[in-house]
Coordinates of C-alpha atoms and ligand atoms in Angstrom, one line a residue:
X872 CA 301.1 60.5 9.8
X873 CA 303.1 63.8 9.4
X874 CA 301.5 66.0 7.6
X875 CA 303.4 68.4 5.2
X876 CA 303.8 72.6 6.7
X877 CA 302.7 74.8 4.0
X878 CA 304.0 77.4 2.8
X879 CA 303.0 79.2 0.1
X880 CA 306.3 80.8 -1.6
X881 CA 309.6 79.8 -3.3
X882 CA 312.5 80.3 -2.4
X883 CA 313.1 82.2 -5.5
X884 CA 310.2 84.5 -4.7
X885 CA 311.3 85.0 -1.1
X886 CA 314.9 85.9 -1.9
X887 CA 313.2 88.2 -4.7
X888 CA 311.4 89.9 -1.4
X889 CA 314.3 90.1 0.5
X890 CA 315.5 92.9 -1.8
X891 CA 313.0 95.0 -0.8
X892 CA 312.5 93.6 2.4
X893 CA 315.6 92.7 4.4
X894 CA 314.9 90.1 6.7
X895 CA 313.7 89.0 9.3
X896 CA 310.3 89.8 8.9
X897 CA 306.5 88.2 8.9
X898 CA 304.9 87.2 6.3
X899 CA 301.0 86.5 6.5
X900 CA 298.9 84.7 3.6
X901 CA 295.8 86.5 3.2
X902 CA 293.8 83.5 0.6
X903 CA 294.5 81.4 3.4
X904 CA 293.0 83.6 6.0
X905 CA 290.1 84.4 4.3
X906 CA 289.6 80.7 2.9
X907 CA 289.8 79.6 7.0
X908 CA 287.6 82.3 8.2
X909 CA 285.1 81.5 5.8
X910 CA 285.3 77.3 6.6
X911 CA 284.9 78.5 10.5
X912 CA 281.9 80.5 9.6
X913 CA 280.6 78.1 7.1
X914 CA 280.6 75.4 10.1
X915 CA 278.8 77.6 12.8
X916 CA 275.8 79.3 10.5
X917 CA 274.1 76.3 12.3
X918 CA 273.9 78.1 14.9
X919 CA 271.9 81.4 15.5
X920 CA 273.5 84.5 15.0
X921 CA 277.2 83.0 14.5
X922 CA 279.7 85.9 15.2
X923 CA 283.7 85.5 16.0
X924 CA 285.4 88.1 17.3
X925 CA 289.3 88.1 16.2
X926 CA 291.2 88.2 19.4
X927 CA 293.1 91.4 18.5
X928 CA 295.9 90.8 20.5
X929 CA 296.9 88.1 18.8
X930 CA 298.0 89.9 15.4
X931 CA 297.4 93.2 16.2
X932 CA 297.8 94.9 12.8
X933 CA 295.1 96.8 11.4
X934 CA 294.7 95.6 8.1
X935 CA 294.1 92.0 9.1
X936 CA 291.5 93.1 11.3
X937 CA 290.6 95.0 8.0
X938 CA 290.6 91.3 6.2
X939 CA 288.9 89.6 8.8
X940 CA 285.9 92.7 9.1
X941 CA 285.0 91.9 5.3
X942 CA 284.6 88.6 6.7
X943 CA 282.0 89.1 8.6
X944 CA 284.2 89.0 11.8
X945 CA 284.1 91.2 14.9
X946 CA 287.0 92.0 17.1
X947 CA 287.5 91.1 20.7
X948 CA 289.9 93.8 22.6
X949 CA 291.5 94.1 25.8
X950 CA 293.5 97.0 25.9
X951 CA 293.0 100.6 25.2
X952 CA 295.4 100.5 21.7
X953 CA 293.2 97.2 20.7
X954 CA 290.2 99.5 21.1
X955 CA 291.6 102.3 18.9
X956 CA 293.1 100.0 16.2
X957 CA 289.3 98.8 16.0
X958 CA 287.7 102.4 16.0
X959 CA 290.9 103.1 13.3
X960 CA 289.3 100.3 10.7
X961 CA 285.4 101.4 11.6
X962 CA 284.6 98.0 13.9
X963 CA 282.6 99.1 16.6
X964 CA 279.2 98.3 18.3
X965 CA 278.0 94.5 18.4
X966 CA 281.0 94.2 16.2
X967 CA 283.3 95.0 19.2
X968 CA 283.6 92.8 22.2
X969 CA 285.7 94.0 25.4
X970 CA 286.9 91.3 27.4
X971 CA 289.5 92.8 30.0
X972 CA 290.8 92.5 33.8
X973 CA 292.0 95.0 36.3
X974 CA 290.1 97.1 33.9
X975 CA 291.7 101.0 34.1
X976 CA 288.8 103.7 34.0
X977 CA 290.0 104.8 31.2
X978 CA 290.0 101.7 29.0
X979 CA 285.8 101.2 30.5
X980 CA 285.0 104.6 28.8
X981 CA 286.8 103.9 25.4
X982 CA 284.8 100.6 25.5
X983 CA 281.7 102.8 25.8
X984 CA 282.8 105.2 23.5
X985 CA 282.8 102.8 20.7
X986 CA 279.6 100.9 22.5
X987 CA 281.5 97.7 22.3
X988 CA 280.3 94.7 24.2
X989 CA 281.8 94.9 27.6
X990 CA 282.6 91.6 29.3
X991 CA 282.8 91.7 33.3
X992 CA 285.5 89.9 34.7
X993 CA 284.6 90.6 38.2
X994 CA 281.2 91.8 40.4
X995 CA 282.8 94.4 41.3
X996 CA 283.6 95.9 38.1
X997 CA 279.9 97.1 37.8
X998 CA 280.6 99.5 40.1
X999 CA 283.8 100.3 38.6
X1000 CA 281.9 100.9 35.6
X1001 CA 279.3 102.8 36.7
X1002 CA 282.0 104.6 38.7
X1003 CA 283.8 105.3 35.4
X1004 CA 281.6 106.1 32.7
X1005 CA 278.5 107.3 34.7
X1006 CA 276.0 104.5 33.6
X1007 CA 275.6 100.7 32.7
X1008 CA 275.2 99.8 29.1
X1009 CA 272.0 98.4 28.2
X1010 CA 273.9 95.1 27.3
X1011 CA 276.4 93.5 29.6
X1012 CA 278.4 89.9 30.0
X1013 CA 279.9 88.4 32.6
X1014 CA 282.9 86.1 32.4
X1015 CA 282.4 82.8 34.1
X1016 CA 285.5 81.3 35.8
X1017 CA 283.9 77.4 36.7
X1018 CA 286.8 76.8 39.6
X1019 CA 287.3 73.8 40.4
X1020 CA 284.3 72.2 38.2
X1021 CA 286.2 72.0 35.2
X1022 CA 289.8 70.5 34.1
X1023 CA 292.3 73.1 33.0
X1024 CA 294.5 71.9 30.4
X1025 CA 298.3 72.4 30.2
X1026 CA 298.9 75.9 29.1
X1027 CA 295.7 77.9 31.3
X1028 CA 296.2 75.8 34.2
X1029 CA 293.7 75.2 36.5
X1030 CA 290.7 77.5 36.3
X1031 CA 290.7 77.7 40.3
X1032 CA 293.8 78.9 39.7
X1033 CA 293.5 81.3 36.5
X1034 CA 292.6 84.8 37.2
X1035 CA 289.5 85.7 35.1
X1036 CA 286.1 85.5 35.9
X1037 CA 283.6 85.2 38.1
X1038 CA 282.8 82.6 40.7
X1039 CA 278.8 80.5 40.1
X1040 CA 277.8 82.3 43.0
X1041 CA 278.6 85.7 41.9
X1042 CA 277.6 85.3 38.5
X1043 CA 274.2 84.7 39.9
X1044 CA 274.2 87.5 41.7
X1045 CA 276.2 89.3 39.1
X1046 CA 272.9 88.9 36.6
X1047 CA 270.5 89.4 39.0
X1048 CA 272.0 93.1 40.3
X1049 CA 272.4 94.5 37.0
X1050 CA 268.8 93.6 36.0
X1051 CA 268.1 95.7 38.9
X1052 CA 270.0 98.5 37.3
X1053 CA 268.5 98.1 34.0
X1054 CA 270.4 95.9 32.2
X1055 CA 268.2 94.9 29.4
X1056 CA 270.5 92.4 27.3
X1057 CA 273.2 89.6 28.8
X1058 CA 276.0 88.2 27.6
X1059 CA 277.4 84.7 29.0
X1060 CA 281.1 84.2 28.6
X1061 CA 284.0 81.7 29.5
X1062 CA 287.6 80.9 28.7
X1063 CA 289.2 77.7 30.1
X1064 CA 291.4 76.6 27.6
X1065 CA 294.1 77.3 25.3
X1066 CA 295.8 76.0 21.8
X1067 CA 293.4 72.6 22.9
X1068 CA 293.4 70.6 19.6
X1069 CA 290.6 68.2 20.8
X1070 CA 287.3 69.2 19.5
X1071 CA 285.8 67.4 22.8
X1072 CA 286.9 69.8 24.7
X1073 CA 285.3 72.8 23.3
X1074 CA 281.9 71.0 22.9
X1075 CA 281.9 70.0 26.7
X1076 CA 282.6 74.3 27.1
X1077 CA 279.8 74.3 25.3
X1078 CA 277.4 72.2 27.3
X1079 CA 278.5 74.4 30.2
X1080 CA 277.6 77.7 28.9
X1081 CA 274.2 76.0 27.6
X1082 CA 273.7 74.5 31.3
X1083 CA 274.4 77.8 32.9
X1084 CA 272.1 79.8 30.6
X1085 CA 269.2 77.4 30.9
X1086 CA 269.9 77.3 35.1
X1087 CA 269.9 81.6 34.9
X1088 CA 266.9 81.3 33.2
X1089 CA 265.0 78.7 35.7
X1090 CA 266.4 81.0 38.9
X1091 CA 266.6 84.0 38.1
X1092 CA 264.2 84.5 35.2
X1093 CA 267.0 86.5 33.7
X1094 CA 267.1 85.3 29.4
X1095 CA 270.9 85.3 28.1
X1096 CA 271.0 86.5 24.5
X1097 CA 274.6 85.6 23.5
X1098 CA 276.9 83.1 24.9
X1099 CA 280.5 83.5 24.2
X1100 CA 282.8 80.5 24.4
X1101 CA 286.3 82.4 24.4
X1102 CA 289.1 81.4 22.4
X1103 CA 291.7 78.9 22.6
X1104 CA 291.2 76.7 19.8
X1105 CA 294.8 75.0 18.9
X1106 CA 296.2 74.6 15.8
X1107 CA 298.9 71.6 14.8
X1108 CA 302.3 73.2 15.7
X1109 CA 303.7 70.0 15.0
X1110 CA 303.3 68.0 11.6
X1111 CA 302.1 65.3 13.4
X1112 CA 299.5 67.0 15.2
X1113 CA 295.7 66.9 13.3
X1114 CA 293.7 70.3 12.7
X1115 CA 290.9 71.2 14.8
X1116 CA 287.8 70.2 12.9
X1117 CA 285.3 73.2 12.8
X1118 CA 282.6 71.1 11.9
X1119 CA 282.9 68.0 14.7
X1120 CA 282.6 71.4 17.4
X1121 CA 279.8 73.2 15.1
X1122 CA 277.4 69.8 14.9
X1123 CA 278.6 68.9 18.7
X1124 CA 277.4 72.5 19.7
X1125 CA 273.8 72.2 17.5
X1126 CA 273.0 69.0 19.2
X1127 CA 273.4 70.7 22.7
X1128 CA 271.6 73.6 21.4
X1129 CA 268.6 71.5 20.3
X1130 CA 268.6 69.6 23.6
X1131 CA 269.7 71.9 26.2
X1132 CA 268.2 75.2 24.8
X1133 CA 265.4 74.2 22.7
X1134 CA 263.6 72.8 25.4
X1135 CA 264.3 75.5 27.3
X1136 CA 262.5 77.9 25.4
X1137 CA 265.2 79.9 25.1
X1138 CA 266.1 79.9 21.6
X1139 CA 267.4 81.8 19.4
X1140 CA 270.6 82.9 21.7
X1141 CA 273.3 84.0 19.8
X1142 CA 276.5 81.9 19.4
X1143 CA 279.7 83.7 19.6
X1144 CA 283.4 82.7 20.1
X1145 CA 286.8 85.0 20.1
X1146 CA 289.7 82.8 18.7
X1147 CA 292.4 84.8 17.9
X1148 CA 295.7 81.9 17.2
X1149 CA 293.2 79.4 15.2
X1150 CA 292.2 82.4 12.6
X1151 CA 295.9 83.5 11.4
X1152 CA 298.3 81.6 13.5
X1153 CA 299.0 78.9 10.6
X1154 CA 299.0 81.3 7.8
X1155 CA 302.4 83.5 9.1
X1156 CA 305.7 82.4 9.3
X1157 CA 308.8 84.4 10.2
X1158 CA 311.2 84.6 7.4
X1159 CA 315.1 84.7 8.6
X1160 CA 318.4 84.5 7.0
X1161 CA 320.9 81.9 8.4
X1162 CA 324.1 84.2 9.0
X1163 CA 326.0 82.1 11.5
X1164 CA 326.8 79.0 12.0
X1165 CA 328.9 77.7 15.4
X1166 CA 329.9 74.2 16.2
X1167 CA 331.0 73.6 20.1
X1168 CA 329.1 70.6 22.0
X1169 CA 326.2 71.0 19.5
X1170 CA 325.9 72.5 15.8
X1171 CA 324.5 76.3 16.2
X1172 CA 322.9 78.0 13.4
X1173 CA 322.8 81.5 14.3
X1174 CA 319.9 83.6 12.5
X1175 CA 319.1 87.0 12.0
X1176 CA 315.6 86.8 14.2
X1177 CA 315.5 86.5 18.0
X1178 CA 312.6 86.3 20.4
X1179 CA 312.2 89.8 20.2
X1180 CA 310.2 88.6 16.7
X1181 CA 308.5 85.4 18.0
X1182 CA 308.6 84.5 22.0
X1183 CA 306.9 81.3 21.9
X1184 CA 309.8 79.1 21.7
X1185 CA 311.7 80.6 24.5
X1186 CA 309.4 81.8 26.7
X1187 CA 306.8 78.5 26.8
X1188 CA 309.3 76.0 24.8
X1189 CA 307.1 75.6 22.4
X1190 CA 307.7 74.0 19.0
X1191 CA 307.6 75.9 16.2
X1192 CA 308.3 74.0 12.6
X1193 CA 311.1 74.7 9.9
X1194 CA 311.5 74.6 6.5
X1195 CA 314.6 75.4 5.4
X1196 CA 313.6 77.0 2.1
X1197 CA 314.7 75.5 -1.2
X1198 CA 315.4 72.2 0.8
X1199 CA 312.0 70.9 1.5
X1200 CA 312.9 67.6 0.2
X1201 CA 316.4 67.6 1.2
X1202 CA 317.2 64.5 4.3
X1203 CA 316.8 66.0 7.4
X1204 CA 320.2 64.4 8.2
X1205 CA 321.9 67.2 11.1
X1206 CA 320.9 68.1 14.5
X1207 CA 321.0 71.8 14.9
X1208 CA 320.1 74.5 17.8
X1209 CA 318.8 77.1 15.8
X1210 CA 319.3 80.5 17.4
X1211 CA 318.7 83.9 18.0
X1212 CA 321.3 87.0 19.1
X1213 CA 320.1 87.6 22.2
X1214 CA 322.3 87.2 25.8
X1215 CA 319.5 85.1 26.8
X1216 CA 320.3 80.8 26.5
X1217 CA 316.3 80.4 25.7
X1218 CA 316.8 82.8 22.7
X1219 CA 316.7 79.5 20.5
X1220 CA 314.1 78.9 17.6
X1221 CA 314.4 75.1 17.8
X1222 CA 317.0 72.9 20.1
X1223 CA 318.0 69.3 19.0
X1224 CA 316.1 69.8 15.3
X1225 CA 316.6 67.2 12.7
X1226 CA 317.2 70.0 9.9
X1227 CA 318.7 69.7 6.0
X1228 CA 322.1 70.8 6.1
X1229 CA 321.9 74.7 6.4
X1230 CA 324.3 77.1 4.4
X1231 CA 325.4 80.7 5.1
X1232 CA 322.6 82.9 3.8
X1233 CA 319.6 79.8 3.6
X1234 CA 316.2 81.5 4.3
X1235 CA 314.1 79.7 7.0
X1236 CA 310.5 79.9 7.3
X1237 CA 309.7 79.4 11.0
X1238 CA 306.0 78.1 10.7
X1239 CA 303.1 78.9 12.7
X1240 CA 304.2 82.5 13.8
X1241 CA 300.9 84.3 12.2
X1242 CA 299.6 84.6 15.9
X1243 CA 300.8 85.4 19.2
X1244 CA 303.8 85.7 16.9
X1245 CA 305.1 89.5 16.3
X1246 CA 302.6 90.5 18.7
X1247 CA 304.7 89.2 22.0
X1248 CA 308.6 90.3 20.7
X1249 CA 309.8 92.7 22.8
X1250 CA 312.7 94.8 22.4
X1251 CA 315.4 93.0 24.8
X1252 CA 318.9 93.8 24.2
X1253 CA 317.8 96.4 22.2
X1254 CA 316.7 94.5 19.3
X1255 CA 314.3 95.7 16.6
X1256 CA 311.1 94.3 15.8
X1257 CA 310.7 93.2 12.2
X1258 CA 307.6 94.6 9.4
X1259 CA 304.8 92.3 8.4
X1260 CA 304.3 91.6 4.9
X1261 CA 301.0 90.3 3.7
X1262 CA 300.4 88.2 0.4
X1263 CA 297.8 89.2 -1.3
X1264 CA 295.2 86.9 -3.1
X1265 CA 296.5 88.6 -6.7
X1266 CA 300.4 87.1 -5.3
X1267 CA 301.3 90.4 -4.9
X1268 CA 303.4 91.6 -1.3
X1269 CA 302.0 94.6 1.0
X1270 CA 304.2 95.9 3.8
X1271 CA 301.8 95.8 6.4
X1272 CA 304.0 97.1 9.6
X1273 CA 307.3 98.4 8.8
X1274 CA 310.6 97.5 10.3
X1275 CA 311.2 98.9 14.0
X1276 CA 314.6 101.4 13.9
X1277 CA 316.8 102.2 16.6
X1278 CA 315.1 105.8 16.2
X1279 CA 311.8 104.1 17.0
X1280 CA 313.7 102.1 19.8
X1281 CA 315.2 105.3 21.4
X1282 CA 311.9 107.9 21.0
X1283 CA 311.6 107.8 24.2
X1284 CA 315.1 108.8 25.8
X1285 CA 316.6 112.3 25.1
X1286 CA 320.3 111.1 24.2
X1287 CA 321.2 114.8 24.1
X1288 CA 320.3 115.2 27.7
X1289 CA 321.4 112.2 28.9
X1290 CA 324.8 113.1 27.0
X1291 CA 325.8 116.3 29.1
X1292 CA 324.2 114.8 32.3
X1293 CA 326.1 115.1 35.5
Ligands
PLP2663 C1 293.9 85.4 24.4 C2 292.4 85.4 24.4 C3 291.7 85.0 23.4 C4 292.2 84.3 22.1 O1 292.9 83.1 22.5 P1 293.4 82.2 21.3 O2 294.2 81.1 22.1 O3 294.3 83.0 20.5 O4 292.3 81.7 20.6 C5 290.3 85.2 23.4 N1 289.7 85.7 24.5 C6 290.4 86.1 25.6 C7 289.7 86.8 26.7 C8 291.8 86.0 25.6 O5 292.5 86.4 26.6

């Protein structure tokens, strides 16, 4: 049962855009943002003390963390630039959450500086910390990497193998050190999975965290306030692929709650996730012009994008849907590699695709690009990376990010010198 890719503009309107926007370039559907954050947060107020934190690095433009603030939303950073775009839009404190690795000094005192959340990924980054910023926070979390105990999926491999997080035994200790040192509020965190569509999955993270808490509790009288169950919630690149279902995790989680934590005495503790591709990845798409086309042992479409505007497809092979605007209920009747400029054979948007027949100048709407989308292009061969529009509820079109230039490209070469060198 294939279910239908949205999208939430003509072609009409989009070629209307293109006048003042010349393609490629993202475009992100703030209704449908808002209307998913608020059906996450509507499933989880079961839970005490709901918070997500948008993964940052995910869509890291500063006025859809702006969006996803007035929803109540926090922000979960990893970077030094993550931590300024979040001071830039007024998120800081509990509404921060710093989950890094390798950590640089500098990036521990920014974290401070806006009194996010720090999340250890190792024991001995309380050292480090201290080292770097003088003291411990009152409130601190550990990441917890469960080894061995736990099935990886596909894309995070196996979490033996993955390099976050503390081992049991050191998380233990971890806890126990830093009460110590005067740690007065813990946070319990894990990642083990990511783009996982079955909600089974993320309950049985659930019941981990729950375990682990009630276990800290019983050895080391230590009380966790938050638990934190990462991100990696999927989303249904392909049409026949089924949503998450917020609510199947939310009730799986509230029955844990009331019989792992409950008991315990250990309620409330605060439920928190950090999903980043789940919040806006369905609600982009990158918009390009078809403006080649090239038939040898297969039929080529060449567009104006590459992957220096959306990686995914070349760099995992994953598969991102098309809509060939104008043509949504044209037969898919040719077989197309759709492709991207670069001098790189991955550089290819979809390979094999049962597409419409596709004209010179068609628009394309590659679906599913609103996370880890612009965010991973890089400027290979030199080429640019495109703006971000946003729709706004009123159907009006914001550019959010303009258009990289080739002045933008080069601002960090001196032509001139490198002109009369030698
Ligand atoms: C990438 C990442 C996320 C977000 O992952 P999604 O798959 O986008 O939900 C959350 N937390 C951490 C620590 C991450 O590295």
């Amino acid at each position: 049962m294939n279910q239908p890719k949205s999208f939430p503009l003509t072609r009409e309107q989009v070629e209307a855009l293109t006048e003042r926007f010349p393609t490629p370039f993202h475009l992100y559907d703030e209704a449908a943002i808002r209307a998913n954050a608020q059906r996450l947060s509507a499933a989880f107020a079961s839970l005490p003390d709901f918070r997500e934190y948008f993964a940052v690095k995910a869509t890291p433009n500063p006025f859809l963390l702006r969006v996803l603030a007035s929803e109540g939303f926090g922000a979960d950073c990893s970077s030094l630039a993550e931590l300024r775009l979040c001071a830039a839009v007024g998120l800081r404190g509990e509404r921060v959450m710093f989950t890094s690795n390798q950590t640089p000094d500098e990036e521990f005192r920014a974290a401070r500086e806006l009194d996010a959340i720090i999340n250890l990924d190792d024991i001995t980054h309380i050292d480090a910390l201290v080292a770097a910023t003088g003291s411990l926070p009152s409130t601190l979390c550990f990441r917890y990497n469960p080894g061995p105990l736990k099935d990886g999926n596909p894309i995070i491999g196996h979490p033996e193998e993955a390099k976050y997080g503390l081992t049991r035994e050191q998380l233990f200790e971890a806890y126990a050190r830093v009460r110590d040192l005067g740690v007065e509020r813990f946070g319990l965190h894990t990642m083990v999975v990511s783009n996982e569509l079955d909600e089974q999955y993320h309950i049985e993270t659930v019941r981990m965290l729950f375990e682990l808490v009630v276990e800290i509790q019983q050895q080391l009288g230590v009380r966790i306030h938050f638990i934190n169950t990462g991100g990696g919630i999927g989303i249904p690149y392909r049409p026949a692929e089924r949503p998450v279902d917020y609510e199947v995790i939310a009730r799986g989680a509230r029955e844990l709650y009331a019989e792992l934590i409950e008991p315990a005495g250990l309620d409330p503790l605060a439920y928190n996730m950090e999903c980043g591709r789940a919040i806006t990845g369905p609600y982009g798409w990158l918009i390009t012009r078809a403006i080649r086309s090239k038939e040898t042992y297969r039929s080529y479409i060449g567009v104006d994008a590459s992957m220096a505007n959306l990686m995914r497809p070349g760099m995992y092979g994953a598969y991102h849907h098309i809509t060939v605007l104008g043509k949504e209920q044209a037969p898919a009747n040719r077989v197309y590699d759709v492709v991207g400029s670069l001098c790189e054979n991955s550089d290819k948007f979809a390979i094999q695709r049962e597409l419409p027949e596709i004209e010179m100048d068609d628009l394309l709407a590659i679906h599913d690009a609103g996370a880890h989308g612009h965010a991973m292009g890089y400027n290979y061969n030199g080429k640019l990376r495109s703006a971000e529009l946003l729709l706004r509820p009123d159907g009006s079109v914001v550019q959010i990010r303009r258009a990289e230039t080739l002045d933008d490209l080069f601002a960090t070469l001196d032509l001139a010198a490198a002109g009369t060198f030698v």
